[in-house]
Structures are given as C-alpha cells and as structure tokens.
Amino acid sequence: VGESGTKDAILESARSRFAEYGYDGASIRGIAADAGVDPALVHHFFGTKEKLLVAAMRLPAVPSELLQDVVGSSTDRLSEMIVRTALGLWEVGARDTALALLRWAVTNEGAARMLREFLADTILRLVASVAEPTDAELRASLVASQIVGLGITRFILRIEPIASASVDQLAQAIGPTIQRYLTGNLREQSSNHSSIGIDWYGSEE
Amino acid sequence: VGESGTKDAILESARSRFAEYGYDGASIRGIAADAGVDPALVHHFFGTKEKLLVAAMRLPAVPSELLQDVVGSSTDRLSEMIVRTALGLWEVGARDTALALLRWAVTNEGAARMLREFLADTILRLVASVAEPTDAELRASLVASQIVGLGITRFILRIEPIASASVDQLAQAIGPTIQRYLTGNLREQSSNHSSIGIDWYGSEE
C-alpha cells in the first residue's frame, strides 16, 4: 500500500480505538499497532492526538487552534465571538460532520464517551481558562450546553425563528448568556435577577 | 383483533404518518384510514392529536398539560421552574425516550420535521405566550435552545460537571438565562451588558 493507503489504515484504526477506548484511553501506540505501522509514522502524518481525531472524524477545523484564535482576539467581545465562531463552523459544511458525530454519539455509548472526552480535553479546557476561576469547569460546561443547543435547534431540528435568524441577531441574543456563564454570578436567587430590565411579571413576593 | 390490537394498529399508523407528513400534515383521518378504523375511534381512544403523538412516541407526559401547570404556577420563579421541569422529565425515564426521538431525528429528516412541528405547536407556543410579546417566537426558540442543549450535555454527552450538578445548582445557573430570553433585552450591545456583575476583562474600549 502507498502513503494514502497507510494513512487510511491509520484513520480507520483511530476511529475504532477512539470508539472503543474513548479519547483519553486510545493511545497513538495502540492505533499504530492496529494499523501495523510505527507510532512515529502516526506522529509524522498527523501530529497530535487531537489532530488525528480531527482527521479521523473529518472535522472542518482543529478546535483548540480555532478557539485559541478566538480567545486571543479582543476579549471585550469574546462571548459574541464564541457564538459567531460556532455558527460559522456549522455553516461551512460542518453540519454534515456534526450530524454524523451526533448520530454516532446517540447510538453508541463509546462514541458519546469519545466525544465527551475530546470536548473536555480541547474546547472545554480552553473555555475554562478564560472563565472566572471560581467554578471554571461548570462555567465551561454551561457554555457548551448553550452552544450545543443552539447548533441542534438551528441546524438539525431547524426550529423557527432561530433557524433563519441572522448571525448578528443570535450573537446579540446569546452573547450575554455566554458572558454570564463565563464571568457572572451563577448562584443568584431568581427573585432578584440583576439582568432583567423589564419587570414583566411584576413582583408578587 | 381486540381493543389493544386496534390501538397498536392506530399507533403504528400514527408513527408512519407523523414521520412521512410531519406533525401538522398528518391527519387523524389519514391515520385512521391506514389503520382501517373510523376516525371517531381514534379520538375515542386517544383524544387530541397531541395525545396521539404522546402515545405513539411513548412520551412520559403531555407537554402542553405539563407546561400549563408550570405556567400556571408562581410566575415569580417561572424560569427556574422551566429548568426544573425539563430536568425532572429527563430524570424519570424520559432519557431513553428522548434518546430514541433524537436518534430518529438525526437519521430521518421526516422525523426531524415531525419533532420540530410538534415542539412548535405545543411547547413553543405555550412558552411564547408567557414571553414578552416583542419577539415572542424568537424568545421561545432561544429557551428551547438552552433546554435542549442542557438535556444533551447532561444526559447524552454527560459532560462534567453539568452531568452531576444538582438540580438546584442548574436551576440557579440557568434560570436567569431563561428569564432573560423570556423578558430581557435581546438586542443589547455586548460592550454594555447590564447582566455582568464582575467586569472581569476590564473595559478596553
């Protein structure tokens, strides 16, 4: 087999190992052994384990690199940038990949574990690093919950009007949610929200 | 066939018709015809179209009835109640149903359409009715995006620490998001969030 045949064999082994052992448990060494090649060749072709998974899953970008750019940009609008980046990724053909990943994750517990560990090791860790240190991991997972839900309602369920809203509109509507999850008070009592401009229900307490 | 055989035939026809024509397009008349029974019998056994879908999908509750109770309860903590109700539903065995529905929706465009129309006609309409009238539909779909994302990250991807957080903790953390989507300003510029207590990044503008 030529170089492309070898690469395909490595990617195939990677998919099996990731699904069986999770992202943390799958080793480059094990993947190389399954493909019948030297681990150094895997590193040579694909670099890091993250990049190997990106290639194996045909993700449109390396999450940590992409997010590193976002995090490195103007922190003033970081929360809106996170929304915009996530929406942009989906738009550029990531929808099919995300659908395939999600399909896999909802039908295969091993795949769900792989996705969970991958998200934790790459995206969530980076998001936690820009969150307020208290409850940083909870903050990162709350951000993930809103971004994942946005993707699914807009692109898979296609619930209106979120499905056809402009990126600007969604960035404005959802940016403050991300911002609050990153740096706001997560333990406030609902009866005295500082965030509500309109006291629409009146105070009945 | 006896009564239970007839009911099963109706539920089977309902599943096919909902998947083929969507929730709006499937008619009780058509479902009855497929099952070889009179439409009146479908109404007699199952009541409304919503309840027929609830039975066909084995949902653990009738969404509009459940939410009607929530909406009718103390409006002071409505947003937290929405989070608690959604989490409670998942806990009591709805996880398998939700997984099955989600699996179906990500593998079958007809099923995605059915789910979208069902959500729009029942849950979203009710949520929109308690939202501020301006952008009420957008507000309801934003609420859906956060609730769907919460369910998927907590119960399917099982991302930590959201997966093991207490219901109280999540209600406090996510309630204000729901509240803002229902009644807050969705068009504010990110540079002057009224919702952020901690100016963690400093003002660079």
mmCIF file of C-alpha atoms in Angstrom:
data_model
loop_
_atom_site.group_PDB
_atom_site.id
_atom_site.type_symbol
_atom_site.label_atom_id
_atom_site.label_comp_id
_atom_site.label_asym_id
_atom_site.label_seq_id
_atom_site.Cartn_x
_atom_site.Cartn_y
_atom_site.Cartn_z
ATOM 1 C CA VAL A 1 0.000 0.000 0.000
ATOM 2 C CA GLY A 2 1.155 3.535 -0.730
ATOM 3 C CA GLU A 3 1.139 6.563 1.570
ATOM 4 C CA SER A 4 -2.576 7.235 1.184
ATOM 5 C CA GLY A 5 -3.368 3.597 1.890
ATOM 6 C CA THR A 6 -1.266 3.763 5.063
ATOM 7 C CA LYS A 7 -2.973 6.985 6.146
ATOM 8 C CA ASP A 8 -6.402 5.441 5.577
ATOM 9 C CA ALA A 9 -5.431 2.398 7.640
ATOM 10 C CA ILE A 10 -4.296 4.679 10.487
ATOM 11 C CA LEU A 11 -7.533 6.708 10.343
ATOM 12 C CA GLU A 12 -9.600 3.531 10.351
ATOM 13 C CA SER A 13 -7.706 2.222 13.402
ATOM 14 C CA ALA A 14 -8.115 5.602 15.071
ATOM 15 C CA ARG A 15 -11.894 5.555 14.604
ATOM 16 C CA SER A 16 -12.152 2.045 16.096
ATOM 17 C CA ARG A 17 -9.831 2.761 19.029
ATOM 18 C CA PHE A 18 -11.459 6.114 19.848
ATOM 19 C CA ALA A 19 -14.910 4.498 19.819
ATOM 20 C CA GLU A 20 -13.735 1.573 21.944
ATOM 21 C CA TYR A 21 -11.424 3.245 24.456
ATOM 22 C CA GLY A 22 -12.563 6.860 24.380
ATOM 23 C CA TYR A 23 -10.397 9.830 23.519
ATOM 24 C CA ASP A 24 -8.319 9.640 26.703
ATOM 25 C CA GLY A 25 -7.908 5.871 26.640
ATOM 26 C CA ALA A 26 -6.942 5.461 22.994
ATOM 27 C CA SER A 27 -3.160 5.689 22.540
ATOM 28 C CA ILE A 28 -1.194 6.586 19.453
ATOM 29 C CA ARG A 29 0.808 3.440 20.155
ATOM 30 C CA GLY A 30 -2.300 1.244 20.103
ATOM 31 C CA ILE A 31 -3.664 2.896 16.995
ATOM 32 C CA ALA A 32 -0.320 2.423 15.243
ATOM 33 C CA ALA A 33 -0.205 -1.246 16.279
ATOM 34 C CA ASP A 34 -3.688 -1.856 14.861
ATOM 35 C CA ALA A 35 -2.667 -0.242 11.585
ATOM 36 C CA GLY A 36 0.605 -2.197 11.526
ATOM 37 C CA VAL A 37 2.822 0.901 11.448
ATOM 38 C CA ASP A 38 5.355 2.556 13.732
ATOM 39 C CA PRO A 39 3.916 5.150 16.195
ATOM 40 C CA ALA A 40 6.436 7.654 14.834
ATOM 41 C CA LEU A 41 4.743 7.438 11.463
ATOM 42 C CA VAL A 42 1.393 8.361 13.024
ATOM 43 C CA HIS A 43 3.004 11.415 14.615
ATOM 44 C CA HIS A 44 4.688 12.246 11.327
ATOM 45 C CA PHE A 45 1.460 12.114 9.344
ATOM 46 C CA PHE A 46 -0.965 13.617 11.848
ATOM 47 C CA GLY A 47 0.907 15.386 14.650
ATOM 48 C CA THR A 48 -1.007 15.393 17.922
ATOM 49 C CA LYS A 49 -3.758 13.050 19.077
ATOM 50 C CA GLU A 50 -6.215 15.924 18.713
ATOM 51 C CA LYS A 51 -5.253 16.389 15.068
ATOM 52 C CA LEU A 52 -5.532 12.647 14.492
ATOM 53 C CA LEU A 53 -9.098 12.728 15.779
ATOM 54 C CA VAL A 54 -9.832 15.798 13.664
ATOM 55 C CA ALA A 55 -8.641 13.884 10.581
ATOM 56 C CA ALA A 56 -10.392 10.653 11.567
ATOM 57 C CA MET A 57 -13.714 12.485 12.125
ATOM 58 C CA ARG A 58 -13.171 14.859 9.185
ATOM 59 C CA LEU A 59 -13.771 17.869 11.418
ATOM 60 C CA PRO A 60 -13.520 21.135 9.469
ATOM 61 C CA ALA A 61 -11.032 22.686 11.914
ATOM 62 C CA VAL A 62 -8.795 21.861 14.857
ATOM 63 C CA PRO A 63 -10.928 23.068 17.793
ATOM 64 C CA SER A 64 -8.105 24.169 20.074
ATOM 65 C CA GLU A 65 -6.409 26.178 17.283
ATOM 66 C CA LEU A 66 -9.657 27.797 16.248
ATOM 67 C CA LEU A 67 -10.622 28.658 19.791
ATOM 68 C CA GLN A 68 -7.112 29.847 20.572
ATOM 69 C CA ASP A 69 -7.634 32.479 17.880
ATOM 70 C CA VAL A 70 -10.976 33.461 19.378
ATOM 71 C CA VAL A 71 -9.562 33.639 22.886
ATOM 72 C CA GLY A 72 -6.611 35.628 21.628
ATOM 73 C CA SER A 73 -8.845 38.187 19.933
ATOM 74 C CA SER A 74 -10.442 41.194 21.579
ATOM 75 C CA THR A 75 -11.648 39.874 24.912
ATOM 76 C CA ASP A 76 -14.131 42.686 25.000
ATOM 77 C CA ARG A 77 -16.463 40.776 22.724
ATOM 78 C CA LEU A 78 -15.249 37.268 23.486
ATOM 79 C CA SER A 79 -18.705 35.925 24.277
ATOM 80 C CA GLU A 80 -20.172 37.138 20.984
ATOM 81 C CA MET A 81 -17.122 35.781 19.153
ATOM 82 C CA ILE A 82 -17.757 32.339 20.634
ATOM 83 C CA VAL A 83 -21.321 32.385 19.290
ATOM 84 C CA ARG A 84 -20.191 33.664 15.899
ATOM 85 C CA THR A 85 -17.402 31.108 15.595
ATOM 86 C CA ALA A 86 -19.682 28.218 16.497
ATOM 87 C CA LEU A 87 -22.324 29.350 13.999
ATOM 88 C CA GLY A 88 -19.698 29.927 11.316
ATOM 89 C CA LEU A 89 -18.299 26.435 11.769
ATOM 90 C CA TRP A 90 -21.705 24.870 11.297
ATOM 91 C CA GLU A 91 -22.374 26.974 8.204
ATOM 92 C CA VAL A 92 -19.243 25.908 6.339
ATOM 93 C CA GLY A 93 -20.220 22.316 5.880
ATOM 94 C CA ALA A 94 -19.689 21.276 9.455
ATOM 95 C CA ARG A 95 -23.377 20.441 9.636
ATOM 96 C CA ASP A 96 -22.950 17.040 7.979
ATOM 97 C CA THR A 97 -19.952 16.210 10.143
ATOM 98 C CA ALA A 98 -21.734 17.319 13.274
ATOM 99 C CA LEU A 99 -24.812 15.331 12.283
ATOM 100 C CA ALA A 100 -22.685 12.244 11.697
ATOM 101 C CA LEU A 101 -20.911 12.700 15.048
ATOM 102 C CA LEU A 102 -24.188 13.274 16.856
ATOM 103 C CA ARG A 103 -25.765 10.266 15.167
ATOM 104 C CA TRP A 104 -22.827 8.201 16.317
ATOM 105 C CA ALA A 105 -22.953 9.586 19.843
ATOM 106 C CA VAL A 106 -26.686 8.911 20.289
ATOM 107 C CA THR A 107 -26.389 5.340 19.039
ATOM 108 C CA ASN A 108 -23.090 4.280 20.580
ATOM 109 C CA GLU A 109 -22.060 4.861 24.196
ATOM 110 C CA GLY A 110 -18.374 4.535 23.249
ATOM 111 C CA ALA A 111 -18.741 7.311 20.701
ATOM 112 C CA ALA A 112 -20.516 9.508 23.252
ATOM 113 C CA ARG A 113 -17.607 8.929 25.627
ATOM 114 C CA MET A 114 -15.066 9.757 22.935
ATOM 115 C CA LEU A 115 -16.881 12.993 22.089
ATOM 116 C CA ARG A 116 -17.214 13.915 25.767
ATOM 117 C CA GLU A 117 -13.523 13.369 26.495
ATOM 118 C CA PHE A 118 -12.459 15.126 23.323
ATOM 119 C CA LEU A 119 -14.592 18.166 24.143
ATOM 120 C CA ALA A 120 -13.309 18.172 27.722
ATOM 121 C CA ASP A 121 -9.648 17.947 26.716
ATOM 122 C CA THR A 122 -9.764 20.540 23.983
ATOM 123 C CA ILE A 123 -12.645 23.002 23.824
ATOM 124 C CA LEU A 124 -13.849 22.941 27.422
ATOM 125 C CA ARG A 125 -10.385 23.287 28.895
ATOM 126 C CA LEU A 126 -9.744 26.345 26.756
ATOM 127 C CA VAL A 127 -13.112 27.897 27.599
ATOM 128 C CA ALA A 128 -12.495 27.224 31.296
ATOM 129 C CA SER A 129 -9.176 29.028 31.001
ATOM 130 C CA VAL A 130 -10.912 32.291 30.099
ATOM 131 C CA ALA A 131 -13.718 31.870 32.646
ATOM 132 C CA GLU A 132 -13.726 33.279 36.137
ATOM 133 C CA PRO A 133 -11.652 30.801 38.185
ATOM 134 C CA THR A 134 -14.470 30.021 40.639
ATOM 135 C CA ASP A 135 -16.490 27.196 39.081
ATOM 136 C CA ALA A 136 -14.478 27.456 35.850
ATOM 137 C CA GLU A 137 -15.356 23.901 34.757
ATOM 138 C CA LEU A 138 -19.054 24.371 35.463
ATOM 139 C CA ARG A 139 -18.915 27.648 33.542
ATOM 140 C CA ALA A 140 -17.305 25.945 30.541
ATOM 141 C CA SER A 141 -19.901 23.168 30.518
ATOM 142 C CA LEU A 142 -22.731 25.718 30.733
ATOM 143 C CA VAL A 143 -21.252 27.477 27.692
ATOM 144 C CA ALA A 144 -21.147 24.098 25.938
ATOM 145 C CA SER A 145 -24.799 23.445 26.802
ATOM 146 C CA GLN A 146 -25.918 26.686 25.142
ATOM 147 C CA ILE A 147 -23.696 26.269 22.078
ATOM 148 C CA VAL A 148 -24.662 22.626 21.539
ATOM 149 C CA GLY A 149 -28.343 23.506 21.970
ATOM 150 C CA LEU A 150 -28.028 26.419 19.542
ATOM 151 C CA GLY A 151 -26.482 24.143 16.915
ATOM 152 C CA ILE A 152 -29.118 21.461 17.310
ATOM 153 C CA THR A 153 -32.153 23.760 17.315
ATOM 154 C CA ARG A 154 -30.848 25.869 14.400
ATOM 155 C CA PHE A 155 -29.328 23.246 12.130
ATOM 156 C CA ILE A 156 -30.852 19.871 12.994
ATOM 157 C CA LEU A 157 -34.329 20.495 14.384
ATOM 158 C CA ARG A 158 -34.466 23.790 12.434
ATOM 159 C CA ILE A 159 -36.804 25.409 14.933
ATOM 160 C CA GLU A 160 -38.024 28.826 13.799
ATOM 161 C CA PRO A 161 -37.208 31.637 14.091
ATOM 162 C CA ILE A 162 -33.812 30.542 15.449
ATOM 163 C CA ALA A 163 -33.192 28.592 12.236
ATOM 164 C CA SER A 164 -33.363 31.658 9.994
ATOM 165 C CA ALA A 165 -32.191 34.351 12.401
ATOM 166 C CA SER A 166 -29.082 36.265 11.324
ATOM 167 C CA VAL A 167 -25.748 35.561 12.955
ATOM 168 C CA ASP A 168 -25.742 39.154 14.249
ATOM 169 C CA GLN A 169 -29.113 38.697 15.888
ATOM 170 C CA LEU A 170 -28.072 35.447 17.553
ATOM 171 C CA ALA A 171 -24.740 36.871 18.674
ATOM 172 C CA GLN A 172 -26.602 39.732 20.373
ATOM 173 C CA ALA A 173 -29.253 37.495 21.880
ATOM 174 C CA ILE A 174 -26.949 34.711 23.087
ATOM 175 C CA GLY A 175 -23.657 36.554 23.655
ATOM 176 C CA PRO A 176 -24.756 37.877 27.078
ATOM 177 C CA THR A 177 -25.696 34.321 28.124
ATOM 178 C CA ILE A 178 -22.182 33.133 27.305
ATOM 179 C CA GLN A 179 -20.738 36.176 29.055
ATOM 180 C CA ARG A 180 -22.733 35.500 32.200
ATOM 181 C CA TYR A 181 -21.728 31.830 32.208
ATOM 182 C CA LEU A 182 -18.063 32.844 31.861
ATOM 183 C CA THR A 183 -17.945 35.596 34.445
ATOM 184 C CA GLY A 184 -21.307 36.261 36.069
ATOM 185 C CA ASN A 185 -22.861 35.190 39.332
ATOM 186 C CA LEU A 186 -24.201 31.641 38.922
ATOM 187 C CA ARG A 187 -25.764 31.398 42.343
ATOM 188 C CA GLU A 188 -28.046 34.381 42.426
ATOM 189 C CA GLN A 189 -31.619 33.856 43.547
ATOM 190 C CA SER A 190 -34.136 34.173 40.758
ATOM 191 C CA SER A 191 -36.228 36.675 42.702
ATOM 192 C CA ASN A 192 -33.604 39.387 42.319
ATOM 193 C CA HIS A 193 -32.120 38.988 38.848
ATOM 194 C CA SER A 194 -29.833 41.859 38.146
ATOM 195 C CA SER A 195 -30.109 41.071 34.448
ATOM 196 C CA ILE A 196 -33.773 41.752 33.848
ATOM 197 C CA GLY A 197 -34.527 45.164 32.509
ATOM 198 C CA ILE A 198 -38.256 44.637 32.299
ATOM 199 C CA ASP A 199 -40.089 43.559 35.427
ATOM 200 C CA TRP A 200 -42.652 41.910 33.250
ATOM 201 C CA TYR A 201 -44.319 39.647 35.762
ATOM 202 C CA GLY A 202 -44.466 42.224 38.486
ATOM 203 C CA SER A 203 -43.200 41.481 41.987
ATOM 204 C CA GLU A 204 -45.562 39.160 43.749
ATOM 205 C CA GLU A 205 -43.348 38.091 46.587
ATOM 206 C CA VAL B 1 -58.167 -8.109 16.757
ATOM 207 C CA GLY B 2 -59.244 -6.879 20.180
ATOM 208 C CA GLU B 3 -59.071 -3.366 21.583
ATOM 209 C CA SER B 4 -55.342 -3.488 22.281
ATOM 210 C CA GLY B 5 -54.662 -4.787 18.776
ATOM 211 C CA THR B 6 -56.678 -1.915 17.333
ATOM 212 C CA LYS B 7 -54.842 0.612 19.499
ATOM 213 C CA ASP B 8 -51.487 -0.806 18.404
ATOM 214 C CA ALA B 9 -52.523 -0.557 14.749
ATOM 215 C CA ILE B 10 -53.503 3.082 15.242
ATOM 216 C CA LEU B 11 -50.213 3.898 16.997
ATOM 217 C CA GLU B 12 -48.263 2.197 14.228
ATOM 218 C CA SER B 13 -50.143 4.193 11.565
ATOM 219 C CA ALA B 14 -49.575 7.351 13.593
ATOM 220 C CA ARG B 15 -45.804 6.799 13.728
ATOM 221 C CA SER B 16 -45.646 6.269 9.947
ATOM 222 C CA ARG B 17 -47.870 9.227 9.092
ATOM 223 C CA PHE B 18 -46.115 11.609 11.518
ATOM 224 C CA ALA B 19 -42.735 10.624 10.073
ATOM 225 C CA GLU B 20 -43.960 10.987 6.491
ATOM 226 C CA TYR B 21 -46.177 14.089 6.687
ATOM 227 C CA GLY B 22 -44.890 15.841 9.794
ATOM 228 C CA TYR B 23 -46.981 16.696 12.844
ATOM 229 C CA ASP B 24 -49.003 19.395 11.077
ATOM 230 C CA GLY B 25 -49.549 17.401 7.875
ATOM 231 C CA ALA B 26 -50.613 14.115 9.424
ATOM 232 C CA SER B 27 -54.368 13.980 9.944
ATOM 233 C CA ILE B 28 -56.376 11.854 12.330
ATOM 234 C CA ARG B 29 -58.490 10.917 9.324
ATOM 235 C CA GLY B 30 -55.457 9.629 7.371
ATOM 236 C CA ILE B 31 -54.079 7.764 10.379
ATOM 237 C CA ALA B 32 -57.478 6.146 10.935
ATOM 238 C CA ALA B 33 -57.695 5.154 7.271
ATOM 239 C CA ASP B 34 -54.242 3.490 7.400
ATOM 240 C CA ALA B 35 -55.285 1.554 10.486
ATOM 241 C CA GLY B 36 -58.616 0.612 8.915
ATOM 242 C CA VAL B 37 -60.729 2.217 11.637
ATOM 243 C CA ASP B 38 -63.157 5.099 11.957
ATOM 244 C CA PRO B 39 -61.601 8.491 12.888
ATOM 245 C CA ALA B 40 -64.055 8.702 15.785
ATOM 246 C CA LEU B 41 -62.420 5.638 17.293
ATOM 247 C CA VAL B 42 -59.020 7.341 17.217
ATOM 248 C CA HIS B 43 -60.499 10.317 19.052
ATOM 249 C CA HIS B 44 -62.238 7.984 21.475
ATOM 250 C CA PHE B 45 -59.019 6.108 22.327
ATOM 251 C CA PHE B 46 -56.509 8.945 22.273
ATOM 252 C CA GLY B 47 -58.266 12.328 22.370
ATOM 253 C CA THR B 48 -56.264 15.069 20.659
ATOM 254 C CA LYS B 49 -53.581 14.769 18.003
ATOM 255 C CA GLU B 50 -51.034 15.848 20.615
ATOM 256 C CA LYS B 51 -52.067 12.993 22.899
ATOM 257 C CA LEU B 52 -51.929 10.576 19.984
ATOM 258 C CA LEU B 53 -48.333 11.579 19.312
ATOM 259 C CA VAL B 54 -47.522 11.336 23.024
ATOM 260 C CA ALA B 55 -48.849 7.753 22.995
ATOM 261 C CA ALA B 56 -47.170 6.868 19.690
ATOM 262 C CA MET B 57 -43.784 8.184 20.908
ATOM 263 C CA ARG B 58 -44.327 6.897 24.458
ATOM 264 C CA LEU B 59 -43.564 10.348 25.881
ATOM 265 C CA PRO B 60 -43.744 10.369 29.683
ATOM 266 C CA ALA B 61 -46.132 13.340 29.792
ATOM 267 C CA VAL B 62 -48.344 15.511 27.621
ATOM 268 C CA PRO B 63 -46.125 18.574 27.086
ATOM 269 C CA SER B 64 -48.843 21.190 26.916
ATOM 270 C CA GLU B 65 -50.536 19.898 30.102
ATOM 271 C CA LEU B 66 -47.253 19.736 31.962
ATOM 272 C CA LEU B 67 -46.201 23.183 30.863
ATOM 273 C CA GLN B 68 -49.654 24.583 31.546
ATOM 274 C CA ASP B 69 -49.106 23.588 35.173
ATOM 275 C CA VAL B 70 -45.698 25.279 35.182
ATOM 276 C CA VAL B 71 -47.041 28.415 33.575
ATOM 277 C CA GLY B 72 -49.956 28.455 35.978
ATOM 278 C CA SER B 73 -47.678 28.226 38.999
ATOM 279 C CA SER B 74 -45.921 31.119 40.716
ATOM 280 C CA THR B 75 -44.730 33.280 37.858
ATOM 281 C CA ASP B 76 -42.144 34.719 40.167
ATOM 282 C CA ARG B 77 -39.892 31.725 39.625
ATOM 283 C CA LEU B 78 -41.205 30.626 36.243
ATOM 284 C CA SER B 79 -37.779 30.496 34.613
ATOM 285 C CA GLU B 80 -36.326 28.252 37.321
ATOM 286 C CA MET B 81 -39.455 26.095 37.153
ATOM 287 C CA ILE B 82 -38.917 25.574 33.431
ATOM 288 C CA VAL B 83 -35.372 24.325 34.101
ATOM 289 C CA ARG B 84 -36.530 22.106 36.973
ATOM 290 C CA THR B 85 -39.414 20.635 34.971
ATOM 291 C CA ALA B 86 -37.198 19.847 31.989
ATOM 292 C CA LEU B 87 -34.576 18.196 34.211
ATOM 293 C CA GLY B 88 -37.228 16.295 36.136
ATOM 294 C CA LEU B 89 -38.743 14.933 32.940
ATOM 295 C CA TRP B 90 -35.391 13.604 31.790
ATOM 296 C CA GLU B 91 -34.715 12.025 35.174
ATOM 297 C CA VAL B 92 -37.910 9.975 35.305
ATOM 298 C CA GLY B 93 -37.050 7.713 32.431
ATOM 299 C CA ALA B 94 -37.551 10.247 29.709
ATOM 300 C CA ARG B 95 -33.891 9.841 28.821
ATOM 301 C CA ASP B 96 -34.474 6.686 26.770
ATOM 302 C CA THR B 97 -37.460 8.229 25.007
ATOM 303 C CA ALA B 98 -35.567 11.417 24.307
ATOM 304 C CA LEU B 99 -32.581 9.436 23.053
ATOM 305 C CA ALA B 100 -34.830 7.409 20.755
ATOM 306 C CA LEU B 101 -36.512 10.568 19.446
ATOM 307 C CA LEU B 102 -33.188 12.303 18.936
ATOM 308 C CA ARG B 103 -31.753 9.253 17.198
ATOM 309 C CA TRP B 104 -34.731 9.248 14.905
ATOM 310 C CA ALA B 105 -34.491 12.995 14.261
ATOM 311 C CA VAL B 106 -30.782 12.901 13.367
ATOM 312 C CA THR B 107 -31.227 9.985 10.986
ATOM 313 C CA ASN B 108 -34.524 10.881 9.342
ATOM 314 C CA GLU B 109 -35.478 14.304 8.002
ATOM 315 C CA GLY B 110 -39.187 13.458 8.277
ATOM 316 C CA ALA B 111 -38.769 12.690 11.955
ATOM 317 C CA ALA B 112 -36.880 15.952 12.481
ATOM 318 C CA ARG B 113 -39.749 17.790 10.820
ATOM 319 C CA MET B 114 -42.306 15.987 12.967
ATOM 320 C CA LEU B 115 -40.410 16.864 16.131
ATOM 321 C CA ARG B 116 -39.979 20.494 15.028
ATOM 322 C CA GLU B 117 -43.680 20.954 14.252
ATOM 323 C CA PHE B 118 -44.741 19.165 17.417
ATOM 324 C CA LEU B 119 -42.471 21.366 19.554
ATOM 325 C CA ALA B 120 -43.710 24.476 17.742
ATOM 326 C CA ASP B 121 -47.399 23.617 18.138
ATOM 327 C CA THR B 122 -47.230 22.614 21.778
ATOM 328 C CA ILE B 123 -44.261 23.644 23.900
ATOM 329 C CA LEU B 124 -43.002 26.660 21.964
ATOM 330 C CA ARG B 125 -46.418 28.219 21.580
ATOM 331 C CA LEU B 126 -47.006 27.966 25.309
ATOM 332 C CA VAL B 127 -43.564 29.381 26.127
ATOM 333 C CA ALA B 128 -44.137 32.222 23.667
ATOM 334 C CA SER B 129 -47.417 33.012 25.435
ATOM 335 C CA VAL B 130 -45.573 33.849 28.656
ATOM 336 C CA ALA B 131 -42.735 35.730 26.925
ATOM 337 C CA GLU B 132 -42.618 39.437 26.334
ATOM 338 C CA PRO B 133 -44.742 39.982 23.196
ATOM 339 C CA THR B 134 -41.922 41.604 21.210
ATOM 340 C CA ASP B 135 -40.017 38.755 19.540
ATOM 341 C CA ALA B 136 -42.060 36.189 21.474
ATOM 342 C CA GLU B 137 -41.333 33.397 18.974
ATOM 343 C CA LEU B 138 -37.602 34.119 18.939
ATOM 344 C CA ARG B 139 -37.662 34.160 22.733
ATOM 345 C CA ALA B 140 -39.379 30.780 22.858
ATOM 346 C CA SER B 141 -36.878 29.230 20.453
ATOM 347 C CA LEU B 142 -33.963 30.637 22.460
ATOM 348 C CA VAL B 143 -35.441 28.991 25.561
ATOM 349 C CA ALA B 144 -35.685 25.749 23.571
ATOM 350 C CA SER B 145 -32.035 26.040 22.500
ATOM 351 C CA GLN B 146 -30.841 26.245 26.119
ATOM 352 C CA ILE B 147 -33.140 23.486 27.383
ATOM 353 C CA VAL B 148 -32.289 21.110 24.512
ATOM 354 C CA GLY B 149 -28.575 21.807 24.980
ATOM 355 C CA LEU B 150 -28.854 21.236 28.722
ATOM 356 C CA GLY B 151 -30.519 17.874 28.171
ATOM 357 C CA ILE B 152 -27.971 16.744 25.623
ATOM 358 C CA THR B 153 -24.861 17.822 27.542
ATOM 359 C CA ARG B 154 -26.158 16.465 30.859
ATOM 360 C CA PHE B 155 -27.809 13.221 29.817
ATOM 361 C CA ILE B 156 -26.377 12.172 26.469
ATOM 362 C CA LEU B 157 -22.846 13.573 26.219
ATOM 363 C CA ARG B 158 -22.660 13.587 30.042
ATOM 364 C CA ILE B 159 -20.214 16.483 30.093
ATOM 365 C CA GLU B 160 -18.906 17.240 33.577
ATOM 366 C CA PRO B 161 -19.603 18.965 35.852
ATOM 367 C CA ILE B 162 -23.009 19.679 34.278
ATOM 368 C CA ALA B 163 -23.765 15.934 34.274
ATOM 369 C CA SER B 164 -23.528 15.589 38.057
ATOM 370 C CA ALA B 165 -24.566 19.079 39.134
ATOM 371 C CA SER B 166 -27.626 19.230 41.381
ATOM 372 C CA VAL B 167 -30.964 20.368 40.007
ATOM 373 C CA ASP B 168 -30.819 23.337 42.415
ATOM 374 C CA GLN B 169 -27.440 24.389 41.115
ATOM 375 C CA LEU B 170 -28.562 24.178 37.489
ATOM 376 C CA ALA B 171 -31.830 25.970 38.196
ATOM 377 C CA GLN B 172 -29.848 28.843 39.741
ATOM 378 C CA ALA B 173 -27.226 28.898 36.996
ATOM 379 C CA ILE B 174 -29.597 28.566 34.025
ATOM 380 C CA GLY B 175 -32.817 30.126 35.370
ATOM 381 C CA PRO B 176 -31.619 33.695 34.725
ATOM 382 C CA THR B 177 -30.777 32.737 31.123
ATOM 383 C CA ILE B 178 -34.341 31.533 30.593
ATOM 384 C CA GLN B 179 -35.641 34.637 32.330
ATOM 385 C CA ARG B 180 -33.623 36.925 30.084
ATOM 386 C CA TYR B 181 -34.754 35.074 26.959
ATOM 387 C CA LEU B 182 -38.375 35.410 28.084
ATOM 388 C CA THR B 183 -38.372 39.047 29.112
ATOM 389 C CA GLY B 184 -34.953 40.659 28.779
ATOM 390 C CA ASN B 185 -33.385 42.867 26.147
ATOM 391 C CA LEU B 186 -32.163 40.645 23.292
ATOM 392 C CA ARG B 187 -30.579 43.421 21.297
ATOM 393 C CA GLU B 188 -28.200 44.953 23.760
ATOM 394 C CA GLN B 189 -24.631 45.527 22.648
ATOM 395 C CA SER B 190 -22.145 43.219 24.297
ATOM 396 C CA SER B 191 -19.982 46.116 25.432
ATOM 397 C CA ASN B 192 -22.537 47.230 27.977
ATOM 398 C CA HIS B 193 -24.067 44.117 29.473
ATOM 399 C CA SER B 194 -26.299 45.082 32.297
ATOM 400 C CA SER B 195 -26.157 41.490 33.470
ATOM 401 C CA ILE B 196 -22.494 41.199 34.323
ATOM 402 C CA GLY B 197 -21.655 41.818 37.915
ATOM 403 C CA ILE B 198 -17.945 41.251 37.542
ATOM 404 C CA ASP B 199 -16.078 43.348 34.984
ATOM 405 C CA TRP B 200 -13.592 40.562 34.656
ATOM 406 C CA TYR B 201 -11.931 41.515 31.406
ATOM 407 C CA GLY B 202 -11.725 45.191 32.189
ATOM 408 C CA SER B 203 -13.001 47.828 29.776
ATOM 409 C CA GLU B 204 -10.738 48.102 26.780
ATOM 410 C CA GLU B 205 -12.986 50.055 24.524
#
